[in-house]
XYZ file of C-alpha atoms in Angstrom:
501
model
C 64.309 74.279 222.630
C 63.009 76.948 220.268
C 66.399 76.993 218.549
C 66.063 73.310 217.751
C 62.791 73.997 215.925
C 63.551 77.353 214.348
C 64.393 75.905 210.921
C 60.885 74.514 210.548
C 59.420 77.942 209.860
C 61.555 78.308 206.756
C 60.337 74.945 205.500
C 56.718 75.950 206.082
C 57.290 79.256 204.281
C 58.810 77.414 201.317
C 55.707 75.223 201.080
C 53.159 77.968 201.743
C 52.389 78.514 198.076
C 52.064 74.823 197.235
C 48.576 73.388 197.788
C 48.343 70.068 199.595
C 46.849 68.325 196.513
C 49.897 69.475 194.540
C 52.270 68.062 197.157
C 50.523 64.719 196.758
C 50.316 64.849 192.962
C 53.981 65.807 192.602
C 55.119 62.765 194.607
C 53.316 59.623 193.405
C 55.159 57.388 195.905
C 54.105 59.544 198.838
C 51.033 57.483 199.763
C 53.282 54.448 200.200
C 56.399 56.080 201.627
C 54.568 58.228 204.172
C 52.900 55.160 205.695
C 54.050 52.873 208.509
C 52.751 49.772 210.246
C 53.314 48.374 213.735
C 51.514 45.044 214.089
C 47.760 45.623 213.641
C 48.182 49.418 213.593
C 48.695 51.210 210.258
C 49.324 54.938 209.911
C 49.354 57.113 206.806
C 50.769 60.651 206.927
C 50.510 61.364 203.180
C 47.870 64.072 203.719
C 50.004 66.148 206.078
C 51.312 69.471 204.759
C 54.974 68.578 204.422
C 57.152 67.198 201.632
C 60.282 65.069 201.728
C 62.590 68.025 202.327
C 60.482 69.200 205.257
C 60.451 65.649 206.592
C 64.239 65.580 206.346
C 64.308 68.723 208.470
C 61.940 67.163 210.995
C 63.960 63.980 211.274
C 67.104 66.052 211.654
C 65.400 67.672 214.652
C 64.536 64.200 215.981
C 68.121 63.048 215.640
C 69.570 66.152 217.302
C 67.054 65.807 220.137
C 67.990 62.108 220.487
C 64.383 60.984 220.607
C 65.297 57.293 220.651
C 67.656 57.955 223.564
C 64.841 59.816 225.295
C 62.575 56.785 224.852
C 65.221 54.551 226.366
C 65.621 56.873 229.355
C 61.863 56.798 229.906
C 61.699 52.993 229.838
C 64.814 52.641 231.991
C 63.280 54.685 234.803
C 65.329 57.850 234.530
C 63.976 60.914 236.355
C 61.896 62.325 233.512
C 59.659 64.216 235.961
C 62.275 66.473 237.589
C 59.821 68.896 239.217
C 58.617 66.019 241.408
C 61.838 63.996 241.311
C 60.161 60.935 239.795
C 60.461 58.398 237.037
C 57.447 57.625 234.820
C 57.443 53.845 234.636
C 54.010 53.091 233.231
C 55.790 50.897 230.663
C 56.831 48.539 233.502
C 53.148 47.893 234.219
C 52.739 46.118 230.913
C 56.007 44.445 229.945
C 59.722 43.793 230.398
C 60.820 46.862 228.489
C 64.095 47.443 230.339
C 66.924 45.644 232.129
C 67.550 48.631 234.405
C 67.247 47.748 238.085
C 64.583 50.357 238.838
C 62.470 49.134 235.904
C 62.856 45.481 236.954
C 61.768 46.366 240.487
C 58.737 48.257 239.176
C 57.869 45.309 236.939
C 58.003 42.924 239.900
C 55.630 45.151 241.858
C 53.282 45.333 238.880
C 53.186 41.526 238.531
C 52.402 41.123 242.229
C 49.531 43.592 241.887
C 48.238 41.740 238.813
C 48.177 38.483 240.748
C 46.193 40.115 243.561
C 43.855 41.714 241.047
C 43.220 38.365 239.354
C 42.318 36.814 242.713
C 39.812 39.599 243.422
C 38.314 39.340 239.930
C 37.891 35.588 240.286
C 36.328 35.956 243.729
C 33.794 38.447 242.402
C 33.098 36.228 239.395
C 32.243 33.431 241.829
C 29.858 35.681 243.784
C 26.316 36.799 243.045
C 27.474 40.328 242.112
C 26.217 41.432 238.686
C 27.151 45.126 238.592
C 30.281 47.134 239.428
C 30.340 50.848 240.231
C 33.720 52.491 239.608
C 34.261 55.767 241.465
C 37.155 57.991 240.374
C 37.966 61.086 238.370
C 40.551 62.145 235.802
C 43.134 59.441 235.224
C 41.314 57.187 237.675
C 38.224 57.293 235.467
C 38.883 58.255 231.848
C 41.153 55.336 230.901
C 39.080 52.563 232.489
C 35.890 54.142 231.157
C 37.284 54.331 227.602
C 38.551 50.748 227.518
C 35.490 49.219 229.169
C 33.195 51.075 226.777
C 35.266 50.096 223.746
C 35.910 46.431 224.483
C 33.191 45.047 226.785
C 31.366 42.237 225.004
C 27.609 41.583 224.995
C 26.716 39.243 227.822
C 29.827 40.085 229.865
C 29.919 38.730 233.426
C 29.670 42.230 234.933
C 28.185 45.487 233.820
C 30.497 48.306 234.933
C 29.118 51.765 235.714
C 31.289 54.862 236.213
C 30.838 57.840 238.531
C 33.247 60.764 238.292
C 31.552 64.158 238.438
C 30.905 65.574 241.915
C 27.436 66.626 240.717
C 25.081 64.445 242.758
C 23.120 63.674 239.597
C 26.063 61.578 238.373
C 25.851 59.173 241.305
C 22.062 59.162 241.231
C 21.979 58.175 237.568
C 24.701 55.539 237.906
C 22.932 53.809 240.790
C 19.425 54.024 239.352
C 17.978 50.572 238.742
C 20.832 48.698 240.420
C 20.368 46.269 243.302
C 22.742 47.166 246.163
C 22.833 43.514 247.250
C 24.201 42.499 243.832
C 26.518 45.449 243.301
C 30.176 45.965 244.239
C 32.022 49.279 244.111
C 35.642 50.302 243.517
C 36.889 53.652 244.838
C 40.001 54.753 242.940
C 42.139 57.643 244.159
C 45.906 57.906 244.275
C 46.026 59.881 247.535
C 42.497 59.033 248.665
C 42.071 62.738 249.227
C 40.348 63.759 245.995
C 37.207 65.659 246.941
C 34.989 64.433 244.112
C 35.944 60.783 244.594
C 35.481 60.789 248.361
C 32.093 62.495 248.162
C 30.856 60.077 245.505
C 32.472 57.162 247.304
C 30.558 58.104 250.434
C 27.281 58.145 248.509
C 27.973 54.704 247.052
C 29.155 53.271 250.386
C 25.981 54.425 252.109
C 23.847 53.111 249.244
C 25.480 49.665 249.397
C 24.718 49.416 253.105
C 27.313 46.645 253.428
C 31.039 47.423 253.251
C 31.883 43.844 252.253
C 31.504 44.699 248.582
C 33.596 47.881 248.663
C 37.086 47.884 247.098
C 39.818 50.512 246.733
C 42.849 51.333 244.596
C 45.207 53.829 246.232
C 48.701 54.630 247.499
C 47.322 55.713 250.886
C 46.457 52.608 252.913
C 45.697 54.615 256.066
C 43.051 56.803 254.448
C 41.545 53.771 252.730
C 41.249 51.985 256.081
C 39.672 55.074 257.663
C 37.123 55.027 254.828
C 36.207 51.480 255.847
C 37.953 49.318 253.255
C 40.357 46.661 254.610
C 43.784 45.841 253.088
C 42.588 42.575 251.550
C 40.248 44.578 249.306
C 42.755 47.326 248.518
C 45.015 47.304 245.455
C 48.171 49.437 245.197
C 49.208 52.448 243.152
C 52.675 53.988 242.987
C 54.155 57.468 242.684
C 56.111 56.396 239.586
C 52.857 56.151 237.622
C 50.925 59.318 236.830
C 47.146 59.201 236.896
C 46.685 59.653 233.152
C 49.143 56.795 232.531
C 47.630 54.452 235.110
C 44.968 52.402 233.321
C 47.597 49.649 232.916
C 47.899 49.340 236.716
C 45.372 48.266 239.344
C 43.486 51.398 238.292
C 42.449 49.048 235.479
C 40.590 46.829 237.976
C 37.251 47.954 236.463
C 38.644 47.050 233.020
C 39.555 43.550 234.237
C 36.027 43.182 235.627
C 34.439 44.429 232.408
C 36.601 42.356 230.037
C 37.955 39.506 232.146
C 41.508 39.342 233.442
C 42.902 37.559 230.394
C 41.676 40.236 227.994
C 43.008 42.937 230.325
C 46.443 41.321 230.047
C 46.091 41.264 226.251
C 45.559 45.040 226.420
C 48.824 45.310 228.354
C 50.599 43.078 225.822
C 49.538 45.383 223.001
C 50.888 48.416 224.828
C 54.135 46.569 225.566
C 54.520 45.826 221.862
C 54.249 49.565 221.139
C 56.841 50.247 223.859
C 59.248 47.933 222.054
C 58.494 49.537 218.701
C 58.951 53.082 220.023
C 62.377 52.337 221.482
C 63.708 49.838 218.918
C 62.463 51.062 215.537
C 64.795 53.473 213.686
C 63.610 57.070 213.490
C 62.276 56.819 209.929
C 60.353 53.639 210.727
C 59.136 54.733 214.138
C 55.421 55.411 214.372
C 55.674 57.302 217.683
C 58.402 59.558 216.269
C 56.427 60.280 213.075
C 53.329 61.129 215.089
C 55.225 63.438 217.461
C 57.077 65.217 214.663
C 53.826 65.745 212.787
C 52.219 67.262 215.887
C 55.168 69.637 216.366
C 55.135 70.571 212.663
C 51.438 71.431 212.764
C 51.812 73.439 215.969
C 55.081 75.272 215.446
C 55.495 75.445 211.662
C 51.851 75.762 210.595
C 50.670 77.381 213.873
C 47.530 75.272 214.218
C 45.781 76.214 217.451
C 43.584 73.115 217.707
C 43.774 69.420 216.852
C 40.797 67.153 216.173
C 40.647 63.419 216.870
C 37.902 61.657 214.949
C 37.349 57.935 215.582
C 35.173 56.269 212.963
C 34.005 53.527 215.293
C 31.275 54.112 217.839
C 33.147 51.973 220.359
C 35.925 54.590 220.409
C 33.555 57.476 221.100
C 35.300 58.236 224.428
C 38.783 58.390 222.901
C 38.651 62.200 222.368
C 37.794 62.682 226.067
C 40.643 60.416 227.110
C 43.138 62.117 224.806
C 42.131 65.572 226.008
C 43.533 64.702 229.421
C 46.512 62.698 228.185
C 47.683 65.372 225.756
C 46.584 68.646 227.315
C 47.439 67.803 230.924
C 50.832 66.497 229.815
C 51.748 69.242 227.361
C 49.840 72.251 228.684
C 53.028 73.829 230.028
C 54.741 77.185 229.486
C 57.881 76.614 231.587
C 60.894 74.622 230.430
C 62.490 71.872 232.474
C 65.061 74.453 233.610
C 62.315 76.841 234.735
C 62.561 79.328 231.898
C 59.819 80.372 229.500
C 59.152 78.087 226.558
C 60.160 79.863 223.360
C 57.484 78.246 221.164
C 53.819 77.372 221.412
C 53.151 74.059 223.124
C 49.966 72.003 223.136
C 47.018 72.933 220.907
C 43.460 72.426 222.110
C 42.422 68.808 221.497
C 38.804 68.057 220.741
C 36.700 65.769 218.593
C 34.015 63.126 218.471
C 32.951 59.976 216.707
C 32.115 59.874 213.006
C 29.674 59.821 211.337
C 27.701 61.785 213.952
C 30.220 64.623 213.925
C 29.888 65.058 210.170
C 26.452 66.448 210.947
C 27.691 68.835 213.638
C 31.116 70.493 213.521
C 32.495 69.249 210.182
C 31.087 72.377 208.565
C 33.785 74.356 210.381
C 36.480 71.837 209.424
C 35.657 72.180 205.729
C 34.817 75.869 205.375
C 35.840 77.605 208.578
C 38.570 80.239 208.647
C 40.965 78.154 210.763
C 42.710 75.024 209.565
C 42.320 72.168 212.040
C 44.653 69.178 211.636
C 42.928 65.903 212.430
C 43.679 62.324 213.367
C 41.137 60.016 211.731
C 40.930 56.550 213.296
C 39.230 53.635 211.585
C 38.807 49.891 212.028
C 39.242 47.616 209.020
C 37.142 44.671 210.221
C 33.628 44.965 211.585
C 32.518 42.985 214.636
C 28.852 43.002 213.716
C 26.589 41.454 211.105
C 25.871 44.643 209.138
C 28.441 44.820 206.318
C 26.618 47.580 204.445
C 26.837 49.823 207.503
C 30.551 49.140 207.877
C 31.177 49.839 204.206
C 29.322 53.151 204.530
C 31.330 54.000 207.653
C 34.657 53.369 205.914
C 33.514 55.227 202.801
C 32.732 58.264 204.929
C 36.073 57.986 206.719
C 38.014 57.954 203.456
C 35.790 60.604 201.890
C 36.343 63.076 204.699
C 40.143 62.804 204.603
C 40.046 63.229 200.809
C 37.590 66.134 200.834
C 39.436 68.000 203.586
C 42.715 67.652 201.706
C 41.545 68.352 198.160
C 38.569 70.635 198.629
C 36.439 71.644 195.655
C 36.358 74.879 193.716
C 33.205 76.699 192.745
C 32.158 80.035 191.251
C 29.766 80.284 194.186
C 31.856 81.242 197.262
C 29.295 79.596 199.528
C 29.899 76.263 197.811
C 33.669 76.528 197.655
C 35.738 74.146 199.758
C 39.299 75.443 200.132
C 40.913 72.097 200.964
C 44.473 72.005 202.235
C 43.272 70.635 205.600
C 45.880 68.124 206.855
C 45.081 64.784 208.450
C 46.621 61.530 209.569
C 44.812 58.235 209.100
C 45.276 55.571 211.780
C 43.751 52.217 210.871
C 43.348 49.202 213.164
C 42.987 45.764 211.592
C 40.331 45.049 214.228
C 39.329 46.630 217.517
C 40.498 44.258 220.245
C 42.575 44.509 223.434
C 45.881 44.179 221.595
C 45.209 46.869 218.997
C 43.654 49.299 221.475
C 46.627 48.842 223.802
C 48.962 49.721 220.944
C 46.910 52.751 219.940
C 46.791 54.234 223.442
C 50.506 53.581 223.998
C 51.273 55.258 220.657
C 49.619 58.454 221.876
C 51.435 58.208 225.227
C 54.819 58.009 223.516
C 53.989 60.712 220.990
C 53.079 63.025 223.876
C 56.337 62.286 225.683
C 58.435 62.853 222.557
C 56.677 66.169 221.922
C 57.598 67.204 225.458
C 61.241 66.332 224.725
C 61.186 68.499 221.599
C 59.652 71.391 223.550
C 61.858 70.908 226.609
C 58.941 70.648 229.034
C 57.801 68.157 231.678
C 55.043 65.855 230.441
C 54.501 64.233 233.835
C 53.532 66.931 236.328
C 50.158 68.732 236.407
C 50.386 71.603 238.839
C 47.875 73.555 236.766
C 45.154 71.244 238.060
C 45.702 72.302 241.673
C 44.848 76.016 241.780
C 41.156 75.640 241.056
C 40.904 72.896 243.688
C 42.548 75.143 246.289
C 40.182 78.020 245.561
C 37.160 75.690 245.617
C 38.156 74.367 249.036
C 38.451 77.908 250.357
C 35.021 78.837 248.987
C 33.159 75.783 250.245
C 32.547 77.262 253.746
C 31.352 80.513 252.165
C 28.564 78.685 250.347
C 27.107 77.653 253.691
C 27.508 81.123 255.194
C 30.509 80.255 257.358
C 32.996 82.396 255.464
C 33.335 85.037 252.799
C 35.144 85.347 249.485
C 37.902 87.879 248.840
C 37.431 88.296 245.121
C 34.725 90.950 244.473
C 33.140 89.124 241.540
C 32.955 85.906 243.532
C 31.346 87.861 246.399
C 28.592 89.013 244.068
C 28.104 85.520 242.706
C 27.893 84.058 246.202
C 25.208 86.611 247.065
C 23.278 85.564 243.968
C 23.578 81.885 244.857
C 22.421 82.469 248.409
C 19.494 84.539 247.182
C 18.509 81.820 244.726
C 18.213 79.410 247.629
């Protein structure tokens, strides 16, 4: 796949002597022509470090890679995860995106699960339960946690609390102040064999004292039953949905409890609308394609080693955490689909935080550090609070940062010189609601997949997660003195830990 991208370096070299402000000044229509809209989601790429000729080269790459065809194969349930022999049909969880038989079957299963989930939500709403504890990790935690935090309304029927980390302090803090008689818990694990989830689930089960308010989401009915949760309180998962793509499934049960089932379905509708856009819109009008091509340009033509995501809305503060898993677990690969070595760099390190807090922490490095860090800035046009001056200040800071990073400011004092030339994309939601957030998350999902197509890698396996787990399981007996480590450094560390006790 390196050959497909090799022409991009020449384009970057051609532009290397042209400052970003000059690229913008030399093309007055750029601010309009480098912008797209899909429903309530607007994107502007005018402050990226490419011109129209470089864009032509990028879209030529997209056409030769058949990105629209790749989107159709994804939605139709083709085997896009060949290392595990699986489709990736998360799109079927949220809409009728394909007439293919395998996609229709997946959609039917998803609708059945939604009906069961609605019944459980309504039963809990009719009970005296006030709090929900969601126990999971990774894809079984990050998506539901993000959406519940972003969209839960004041005075919601349930307050949802999340436990993920195996550190016992996580469970202790989540349960503090709750009444076990008015609390229900959901244990979410695809295999129901995840160490962290089972340990935390055991803590919560014992704390509840009554298994009648314990629910599960899993593919493994036998292990769920052995844990003490009956089938009528168990919702399904499927092997054609990866964990980091699963918030649209019954993994979203905590979301439905936090928002209500109807608003959960609105989230799915928004994602389905982005599915339709990503497969139906022509390349030049396709927001997912633009976003993916920009990511590949910044990584392979400009050699950016990191990527920042900067939501200017406190309700999206967990989006960087969510995207770290979605992007880096999907694209952190060095082997091609055929098993060879990837000929180009793949995923950069994703990181970020919510503005304006981050302006007072790491923005110093963004403006004056030695490395250029491309950034996605995300804003919300309409405020959902009664403080218009605050919202105006928030938006002013959002726009100011994208402008200052791009244009910089010269000075005779090197300590007060801002080099500029720092590229960014602005993503703007008309309002933050289930529909717009569903579209935004689905946009990133499709951008990630299209990047994997351009790099020739598998976006849907995650074998790199397993090695550390295997080593941890082998070391667990050694911590209690029932075994010994092989690695000499680990031996020394175990001795230190035992001595500390």
